[in-house]
CSV table of C-alpha atoms in Angstrom, one decimal:
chain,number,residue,atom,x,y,z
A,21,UNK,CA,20.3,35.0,-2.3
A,22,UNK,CA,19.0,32.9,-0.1
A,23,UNK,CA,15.2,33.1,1.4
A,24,UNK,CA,14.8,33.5,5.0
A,25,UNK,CA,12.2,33.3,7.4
A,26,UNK,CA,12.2,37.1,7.7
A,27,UNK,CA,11.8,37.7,4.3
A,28,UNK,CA,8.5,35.1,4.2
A,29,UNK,CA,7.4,36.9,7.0
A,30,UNK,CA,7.9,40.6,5.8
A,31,UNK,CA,5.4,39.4,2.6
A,32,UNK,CA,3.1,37.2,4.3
A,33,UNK,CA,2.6,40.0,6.7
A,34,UNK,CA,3.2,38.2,9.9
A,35,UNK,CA,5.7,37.9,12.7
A,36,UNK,CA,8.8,35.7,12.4
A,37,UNK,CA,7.5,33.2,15.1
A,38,UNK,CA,3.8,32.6,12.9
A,39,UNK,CA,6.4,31.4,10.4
A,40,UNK,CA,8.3,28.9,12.3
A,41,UNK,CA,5.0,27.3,13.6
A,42,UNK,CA,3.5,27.3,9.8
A,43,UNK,CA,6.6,25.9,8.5
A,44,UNK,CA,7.3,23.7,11.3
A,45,UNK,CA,3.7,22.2,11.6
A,46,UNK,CA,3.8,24.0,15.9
A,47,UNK,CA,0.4,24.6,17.8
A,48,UNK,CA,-0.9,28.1,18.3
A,49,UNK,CA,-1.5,29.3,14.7
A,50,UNK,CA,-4.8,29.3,12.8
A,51,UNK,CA,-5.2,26.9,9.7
A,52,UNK,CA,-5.8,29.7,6.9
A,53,UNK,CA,-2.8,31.6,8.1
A,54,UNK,CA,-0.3,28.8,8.3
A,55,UNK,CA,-1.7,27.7,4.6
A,56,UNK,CA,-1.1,31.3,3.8
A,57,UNK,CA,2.7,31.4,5.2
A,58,UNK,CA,3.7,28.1,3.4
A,59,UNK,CA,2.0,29.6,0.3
A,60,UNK,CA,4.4,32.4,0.3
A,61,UNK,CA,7.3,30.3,1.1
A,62,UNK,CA,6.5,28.2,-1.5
A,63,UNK,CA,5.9,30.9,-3.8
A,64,UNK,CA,9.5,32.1,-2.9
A,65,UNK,CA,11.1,28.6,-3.1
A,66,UNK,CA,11.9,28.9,0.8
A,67,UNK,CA,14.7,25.5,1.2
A,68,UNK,CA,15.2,25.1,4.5
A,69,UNK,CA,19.1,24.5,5.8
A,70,UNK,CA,18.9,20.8,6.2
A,71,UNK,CA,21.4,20.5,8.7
A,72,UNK,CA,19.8,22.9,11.1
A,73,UNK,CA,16.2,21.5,10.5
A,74,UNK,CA,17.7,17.8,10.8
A,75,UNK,CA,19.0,19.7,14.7
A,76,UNK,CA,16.0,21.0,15.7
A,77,UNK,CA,14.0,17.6,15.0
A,78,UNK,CA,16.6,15.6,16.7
A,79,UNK,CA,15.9,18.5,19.9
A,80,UNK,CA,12.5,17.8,19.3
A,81,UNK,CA,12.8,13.8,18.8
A,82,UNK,CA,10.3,13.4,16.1
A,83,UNK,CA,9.6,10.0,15.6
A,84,UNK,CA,7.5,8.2,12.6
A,85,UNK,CA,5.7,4.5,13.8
A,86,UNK,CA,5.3,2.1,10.9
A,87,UNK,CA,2.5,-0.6,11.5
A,88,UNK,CA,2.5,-3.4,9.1
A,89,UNK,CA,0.1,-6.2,8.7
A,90,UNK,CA,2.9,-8.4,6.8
A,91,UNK,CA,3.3,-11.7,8.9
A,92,UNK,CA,4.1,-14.3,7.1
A,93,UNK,CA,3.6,-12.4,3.8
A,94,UNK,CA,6.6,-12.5,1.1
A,95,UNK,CA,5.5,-9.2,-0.5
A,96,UNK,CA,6.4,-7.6,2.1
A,97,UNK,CA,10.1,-8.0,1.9
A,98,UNK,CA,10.3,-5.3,-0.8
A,99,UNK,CA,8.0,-3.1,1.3
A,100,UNK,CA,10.5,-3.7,4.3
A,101,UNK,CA,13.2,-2.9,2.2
A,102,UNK,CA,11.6,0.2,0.4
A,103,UNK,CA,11.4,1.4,4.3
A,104,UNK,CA,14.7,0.9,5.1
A,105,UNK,CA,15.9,3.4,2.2
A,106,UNK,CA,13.1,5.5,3.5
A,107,UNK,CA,14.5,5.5,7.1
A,108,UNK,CA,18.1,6.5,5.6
A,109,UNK,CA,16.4,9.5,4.5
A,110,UNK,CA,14.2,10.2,7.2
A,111,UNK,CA,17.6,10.3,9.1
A,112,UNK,CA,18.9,13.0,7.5
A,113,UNK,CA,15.9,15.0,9.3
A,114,UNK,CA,16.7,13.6,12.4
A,115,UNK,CA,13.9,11.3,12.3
A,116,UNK,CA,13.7,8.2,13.8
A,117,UNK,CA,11.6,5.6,12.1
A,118,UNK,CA,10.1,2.5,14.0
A,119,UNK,CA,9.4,-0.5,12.7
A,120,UNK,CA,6.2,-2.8,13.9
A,121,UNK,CA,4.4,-6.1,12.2
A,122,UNK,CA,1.4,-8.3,12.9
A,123,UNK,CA,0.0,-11.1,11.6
A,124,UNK,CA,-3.5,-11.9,10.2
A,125,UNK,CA,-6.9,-9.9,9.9
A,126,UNK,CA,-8.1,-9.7,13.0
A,127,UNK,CA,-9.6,-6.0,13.8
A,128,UNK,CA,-8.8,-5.9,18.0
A,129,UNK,CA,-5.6,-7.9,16.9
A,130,UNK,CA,-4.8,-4.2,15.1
A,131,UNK,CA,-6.4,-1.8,17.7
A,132,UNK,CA,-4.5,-3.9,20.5
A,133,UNK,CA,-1.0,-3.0,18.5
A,134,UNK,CA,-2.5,0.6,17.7
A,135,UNK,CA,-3.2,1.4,21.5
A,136,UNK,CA,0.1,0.2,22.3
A,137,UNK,CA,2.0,2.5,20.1
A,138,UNK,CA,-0.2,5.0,21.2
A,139,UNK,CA,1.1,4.8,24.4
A,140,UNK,CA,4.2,6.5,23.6
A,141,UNK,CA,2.4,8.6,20.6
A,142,UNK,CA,4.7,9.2,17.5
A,143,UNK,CA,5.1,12.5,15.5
A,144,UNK,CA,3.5,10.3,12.4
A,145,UNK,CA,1.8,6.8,11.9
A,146,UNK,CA,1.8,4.8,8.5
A,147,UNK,CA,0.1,1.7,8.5
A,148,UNK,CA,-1.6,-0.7,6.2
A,149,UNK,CA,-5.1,-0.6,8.1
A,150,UNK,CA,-7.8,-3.4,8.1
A,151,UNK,CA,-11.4,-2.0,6.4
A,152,UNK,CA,-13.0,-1.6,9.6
A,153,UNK,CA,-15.3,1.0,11.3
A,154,UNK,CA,-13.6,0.7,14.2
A,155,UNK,CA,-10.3,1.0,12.5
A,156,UNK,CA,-10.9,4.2,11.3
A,157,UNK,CA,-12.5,5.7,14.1
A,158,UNK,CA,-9.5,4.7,16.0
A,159,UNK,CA,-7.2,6.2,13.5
A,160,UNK,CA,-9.3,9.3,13.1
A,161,UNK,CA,-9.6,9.9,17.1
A,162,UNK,CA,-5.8,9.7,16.7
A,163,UNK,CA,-5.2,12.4,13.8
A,164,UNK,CA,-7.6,14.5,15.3
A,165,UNK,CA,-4.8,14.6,18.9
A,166,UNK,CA,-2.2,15.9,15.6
A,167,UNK,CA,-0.3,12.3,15.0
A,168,UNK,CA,0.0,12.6,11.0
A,169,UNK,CA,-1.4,9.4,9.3
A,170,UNK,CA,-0.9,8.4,6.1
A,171,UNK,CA,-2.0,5.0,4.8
A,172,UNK,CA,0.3,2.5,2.9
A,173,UNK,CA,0.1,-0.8,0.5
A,174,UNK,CA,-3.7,-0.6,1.4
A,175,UNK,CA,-6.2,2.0,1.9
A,176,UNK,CA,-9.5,2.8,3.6
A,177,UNK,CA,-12.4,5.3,2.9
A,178,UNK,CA,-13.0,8.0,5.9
A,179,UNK,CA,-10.0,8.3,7.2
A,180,UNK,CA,-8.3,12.4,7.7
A,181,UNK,CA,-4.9,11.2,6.0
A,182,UNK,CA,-1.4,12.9,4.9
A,183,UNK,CA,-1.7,10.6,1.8
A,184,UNK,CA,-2.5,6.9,0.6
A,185,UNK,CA,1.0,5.4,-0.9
A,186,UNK,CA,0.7,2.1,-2.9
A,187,UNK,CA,-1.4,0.5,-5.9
A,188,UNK,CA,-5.0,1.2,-7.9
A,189,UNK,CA,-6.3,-2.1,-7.1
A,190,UNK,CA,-9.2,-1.9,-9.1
A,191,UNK,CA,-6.9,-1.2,-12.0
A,192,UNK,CA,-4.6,-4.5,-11.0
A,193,UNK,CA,-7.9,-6.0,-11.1
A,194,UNK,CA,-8.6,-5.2,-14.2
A,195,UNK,CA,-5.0,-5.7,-15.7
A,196,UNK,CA,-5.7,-9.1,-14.9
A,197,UNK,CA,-8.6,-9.6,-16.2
A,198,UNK,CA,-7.8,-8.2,-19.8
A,199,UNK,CA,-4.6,-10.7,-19.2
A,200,UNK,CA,-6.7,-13.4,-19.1
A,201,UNK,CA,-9.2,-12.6,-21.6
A,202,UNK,CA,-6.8,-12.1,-24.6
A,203,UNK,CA,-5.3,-15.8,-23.3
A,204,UNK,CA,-8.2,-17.5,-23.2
A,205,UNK,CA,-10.2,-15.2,-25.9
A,206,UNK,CA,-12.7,-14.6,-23.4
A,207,UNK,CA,-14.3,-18.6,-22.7
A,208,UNK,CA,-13.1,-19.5,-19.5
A,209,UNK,CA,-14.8,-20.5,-16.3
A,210,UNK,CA,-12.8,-18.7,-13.4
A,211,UNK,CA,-11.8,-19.1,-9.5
A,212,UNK,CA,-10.8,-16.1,-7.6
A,213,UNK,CA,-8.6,-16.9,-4.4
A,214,UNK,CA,-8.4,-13.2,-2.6
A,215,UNK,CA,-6.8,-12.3,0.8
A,216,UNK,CA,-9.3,-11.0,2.9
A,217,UNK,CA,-12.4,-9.1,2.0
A,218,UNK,CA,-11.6,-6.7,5.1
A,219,UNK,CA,-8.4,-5.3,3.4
A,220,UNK,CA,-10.0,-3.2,0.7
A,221,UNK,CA,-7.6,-3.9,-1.8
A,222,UNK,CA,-8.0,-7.3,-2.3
A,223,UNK,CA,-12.1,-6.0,-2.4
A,224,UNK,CA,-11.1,-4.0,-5.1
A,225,UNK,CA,-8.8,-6.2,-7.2
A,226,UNK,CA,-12.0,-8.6,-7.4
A,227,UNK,CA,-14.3,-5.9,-8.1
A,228,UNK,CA,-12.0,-4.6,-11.1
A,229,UNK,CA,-11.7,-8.3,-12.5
A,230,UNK,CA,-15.7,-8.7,-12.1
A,231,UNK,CA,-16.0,-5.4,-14.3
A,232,UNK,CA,-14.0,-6.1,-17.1
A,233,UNK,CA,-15.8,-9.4,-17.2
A,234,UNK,CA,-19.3,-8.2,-17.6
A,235,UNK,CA,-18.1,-5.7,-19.4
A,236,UNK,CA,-15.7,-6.7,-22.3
A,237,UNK,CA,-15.9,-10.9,-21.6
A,238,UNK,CA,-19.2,-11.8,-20.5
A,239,UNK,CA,-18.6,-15.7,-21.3
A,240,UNK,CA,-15.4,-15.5,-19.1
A,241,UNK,CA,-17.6,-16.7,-16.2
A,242,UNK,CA,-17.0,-16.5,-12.8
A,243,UNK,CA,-17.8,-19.6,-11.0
A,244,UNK,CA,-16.3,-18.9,-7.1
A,245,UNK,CA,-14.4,-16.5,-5.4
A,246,UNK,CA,-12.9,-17.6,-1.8
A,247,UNK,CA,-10.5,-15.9,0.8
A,248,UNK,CA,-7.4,-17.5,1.7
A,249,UNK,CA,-6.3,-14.9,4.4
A,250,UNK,CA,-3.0,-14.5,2.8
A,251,UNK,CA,-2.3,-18.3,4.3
A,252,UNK,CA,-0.7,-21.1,2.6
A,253,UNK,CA,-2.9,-23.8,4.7
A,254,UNK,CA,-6.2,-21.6,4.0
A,255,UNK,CA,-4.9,-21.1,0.6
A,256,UNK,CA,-4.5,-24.8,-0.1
A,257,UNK,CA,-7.5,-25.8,1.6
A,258,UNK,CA,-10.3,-23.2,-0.2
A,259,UNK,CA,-8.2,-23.7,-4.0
A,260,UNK,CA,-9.0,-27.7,-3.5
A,261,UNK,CA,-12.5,-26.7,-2.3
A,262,UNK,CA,-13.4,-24.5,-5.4
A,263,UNK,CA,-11.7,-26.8,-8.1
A,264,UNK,CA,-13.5,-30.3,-6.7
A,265,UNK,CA,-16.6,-28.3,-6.7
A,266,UNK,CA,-16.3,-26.4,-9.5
A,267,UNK,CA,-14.5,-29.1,-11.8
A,268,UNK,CA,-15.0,-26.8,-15.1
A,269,UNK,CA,-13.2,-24.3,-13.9
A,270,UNK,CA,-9.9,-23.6,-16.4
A,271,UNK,CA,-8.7,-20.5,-15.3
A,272,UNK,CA,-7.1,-18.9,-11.6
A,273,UNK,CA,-6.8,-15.4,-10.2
A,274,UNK,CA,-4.8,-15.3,-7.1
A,275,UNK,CA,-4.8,-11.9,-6.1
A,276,UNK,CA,-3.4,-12.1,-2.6
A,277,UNK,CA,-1.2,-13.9,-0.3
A,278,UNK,CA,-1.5,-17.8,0.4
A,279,UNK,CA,0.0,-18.4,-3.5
A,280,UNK,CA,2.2,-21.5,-2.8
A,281,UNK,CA,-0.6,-23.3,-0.8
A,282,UNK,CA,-2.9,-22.2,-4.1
A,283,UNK,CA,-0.6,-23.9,-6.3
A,284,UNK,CA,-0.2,-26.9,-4.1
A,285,UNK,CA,-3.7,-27.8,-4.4
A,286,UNK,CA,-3.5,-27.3,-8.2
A,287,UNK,CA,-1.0,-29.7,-8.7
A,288,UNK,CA,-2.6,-32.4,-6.3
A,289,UNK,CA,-5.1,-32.7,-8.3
A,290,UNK,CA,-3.2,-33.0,-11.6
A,291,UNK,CA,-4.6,-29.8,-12.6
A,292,UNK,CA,-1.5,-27.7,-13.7
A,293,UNK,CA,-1.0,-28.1,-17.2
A,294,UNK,CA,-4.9,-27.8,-17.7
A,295,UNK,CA,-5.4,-24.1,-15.6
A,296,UNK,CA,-4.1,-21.0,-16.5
A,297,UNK,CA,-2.8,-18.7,-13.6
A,298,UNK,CA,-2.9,-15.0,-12.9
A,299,UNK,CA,-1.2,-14.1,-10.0
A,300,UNK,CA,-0.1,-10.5,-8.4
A,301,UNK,CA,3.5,-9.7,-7.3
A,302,UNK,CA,7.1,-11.0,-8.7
A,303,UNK,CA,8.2,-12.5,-5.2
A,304,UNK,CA,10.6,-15.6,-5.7
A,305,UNK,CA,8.3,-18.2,-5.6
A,306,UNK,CA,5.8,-16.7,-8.0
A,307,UNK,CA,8.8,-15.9,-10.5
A,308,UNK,CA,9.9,-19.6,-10.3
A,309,UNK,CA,6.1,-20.7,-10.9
A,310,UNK,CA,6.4,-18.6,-14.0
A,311,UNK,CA,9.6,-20.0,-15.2
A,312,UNK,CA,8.2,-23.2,-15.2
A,313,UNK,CA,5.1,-22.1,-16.6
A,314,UNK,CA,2.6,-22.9,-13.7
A,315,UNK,CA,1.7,-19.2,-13.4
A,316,UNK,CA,0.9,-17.3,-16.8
A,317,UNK,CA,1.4,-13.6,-15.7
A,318,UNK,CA,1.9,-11.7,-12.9
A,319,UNK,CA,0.2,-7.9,-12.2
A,320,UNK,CA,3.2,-6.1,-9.9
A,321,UNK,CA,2.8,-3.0,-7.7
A,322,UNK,CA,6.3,-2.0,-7.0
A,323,UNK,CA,6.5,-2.2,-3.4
A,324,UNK,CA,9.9,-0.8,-2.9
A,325,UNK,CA,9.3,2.3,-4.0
A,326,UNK,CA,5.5,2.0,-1.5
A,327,UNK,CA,7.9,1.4,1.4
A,328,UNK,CA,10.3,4.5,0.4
A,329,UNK,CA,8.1,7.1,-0.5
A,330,UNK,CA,5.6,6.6,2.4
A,331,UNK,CA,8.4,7.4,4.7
A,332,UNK,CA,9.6,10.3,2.7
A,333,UNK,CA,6.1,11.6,2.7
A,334,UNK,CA,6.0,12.0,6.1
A,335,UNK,CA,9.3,13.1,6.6
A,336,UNK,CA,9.2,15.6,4.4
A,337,UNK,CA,6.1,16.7,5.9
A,338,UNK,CA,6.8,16.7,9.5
A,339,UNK,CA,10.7,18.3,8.8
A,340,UNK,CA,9.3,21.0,5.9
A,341,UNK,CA,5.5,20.9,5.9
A,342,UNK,CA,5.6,20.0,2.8
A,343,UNK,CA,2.6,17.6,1.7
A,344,UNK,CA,2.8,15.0,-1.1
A,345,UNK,CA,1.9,15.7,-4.5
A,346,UNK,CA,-1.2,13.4,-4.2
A,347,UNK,CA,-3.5,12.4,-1.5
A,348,UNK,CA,-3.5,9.4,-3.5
A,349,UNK,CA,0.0,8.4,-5.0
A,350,UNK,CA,-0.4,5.0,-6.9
A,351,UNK,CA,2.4,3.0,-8.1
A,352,UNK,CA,2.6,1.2,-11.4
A,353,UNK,CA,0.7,-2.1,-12.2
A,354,UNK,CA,3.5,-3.6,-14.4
A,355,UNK,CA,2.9,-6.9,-16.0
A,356,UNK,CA,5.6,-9.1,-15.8
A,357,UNK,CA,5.9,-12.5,-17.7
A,358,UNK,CA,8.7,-15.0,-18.4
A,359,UNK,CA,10.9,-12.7,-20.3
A,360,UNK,CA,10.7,-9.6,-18.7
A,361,UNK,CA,10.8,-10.8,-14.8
A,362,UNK,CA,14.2,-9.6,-14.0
């Protein structure tokens, strides 16, 4: 038989109504009691009739914003794509999904774009937030006015979030690291070309790399690290800089954006056959590199499945109340190399 909202209601010891605003995430009920009602419902496997729920949100027109910082960024073609499957689903709700993208790393750049959707606030935001005080205090200010947030591809510390969808970056870090130690058997001067050191992730991939270095390589010696802004110009510009400077350097870690400028640089200088590349991310480009040996390995993230589950998470959670199974859900950091890229 079937649970109903009577039934949850007749256990929980409340009225009928307290159950509809627990379960449908309404004003006018206090925290420990609506935890309490979806408790009970959870404890008697309460399914909501989809069709009827997927009514009532199209009465209510809930509506999920996605902000990406993805100009000019190939990764994020997988990510679109993993939110487009995420949309379908979203759908079946009656949740509309909108889609939004900017372009570089510039902090009132993002607060102009977040002020603008907040014009018209949605039910739920995801975004891939710069590391910013005032990023967070924007985001916050806007969680605390009830708009769910949850973060996705890249994270931040301090912000009241639904959940954080997308890689361990210090783990990807590391990954690479151990990659290029057992290459090179740990005697290798290395260049690390990041994105930006106001995207945590890309922090946190150099701070995972640095680790295992001091850690399990200590001769595989770190001569520069540089930002490239996920930009092919910037990327071919600071790769040249580091490797005229730092001529001894046999060894690359691009963990960002701004790879085909990186490898541009390389081979100017006659420097491809004599470097060994790490890279992050099986876009096209960086799977041709690696089928004609220019890049060694590759550290992936699955970004399809980011781009699907952050909608779903939110979805699930304005439609059912149901929250993730994480506040931090990491994808995999799968190593791909010439024979395994497809």
């Amino acid at each position: 038989m079937a649970v109903t909202i009577r039934m949850i209601a007749e256990k929980a010891g409340v009225s009928r109504g307290t159950v509809d605003r627990a379960l449908n995430n309404r004003p006018g009920i206090n925290a420990e009691v609506a935890e309490h009602v979806r408790r009970i419902a959870k404890e008697l496997h309460y399914e909501p009739n989809a069709a009827a729920q997927a009514l009532a949100n199209s009465k209510k027109k809930m509506r999920i914003a996605v902000l990406l910082n993805s100009g000019g960024n190939p990764f994020f073609d997988k990510v679109r794509a993993g939110l487009e499957e995420g949309v379908r689903s979203a759908k079946t709700y009656g949740i509309a999904v909108d889609i939004y993208e900017m372009t570089g790393f510039l902090v009132e750049e993002q607060l102009a774009h977040i002020d603008a959707l907040m014009e018209k606030p949605p039910h739920a935001l995801i975004i891939t937030p710069i590391n910013d005080p005032r990023i967070i205090a924007r985001l916050n200010q806007i969680a605390a006015a009830g708009v769910s947030i949850s973060t996705l591809n890249v994270d931040v510390t301090g912000l009241k979030k639904l959940c954080f969808v997308g890689c361990n970056y210090i783990k990807s870090g590391q990954t690479a690291a151990e990659l290029l130690g057992q290459m090179t058997e740990g005697e290798v001067p290395v260049g690390i070309l990041t994105g930006s050191f106001k995207i945590l992730g890309h922090s946190q991939r150099v701070q995972g790399f640095r680790e295992v270095c001091e850690k399990d390589y200590p001769r595989m010696a770190i001569r520069a690290v540089a930002e490239t802004d996920d930009d092919d110009a910037t990327a071919y510009q600071e790769t040249r800089k580091m490797l005229l400077e730092h001529p001894d350097i046999r060894a690359l870690y691009f963990c960002a954006g701004g790879i085909d400028g990186g490898i541009r640089a390389v081979s100017d200088l006659n420097r491809v056959h004599s470097i060994r590349i790490i890279t992050v991310d099986d876009t096209d480009n960086i799977k041709e590199y690696i089928r004609r040996g220019i890049v060694n390995a590759t550290v992936c993230q699955q970004p399809f499945k980011q781009g699907r589950d952050a909608v779903f998470f939110q979805a699930e959670w304005l439609a059912n109340g149901r929250r993730p199974p994480r506040k931090h859900v990491y994808t995999q950091n799968e190593v791909k190399l010439r024979y395994n890229l497809e």
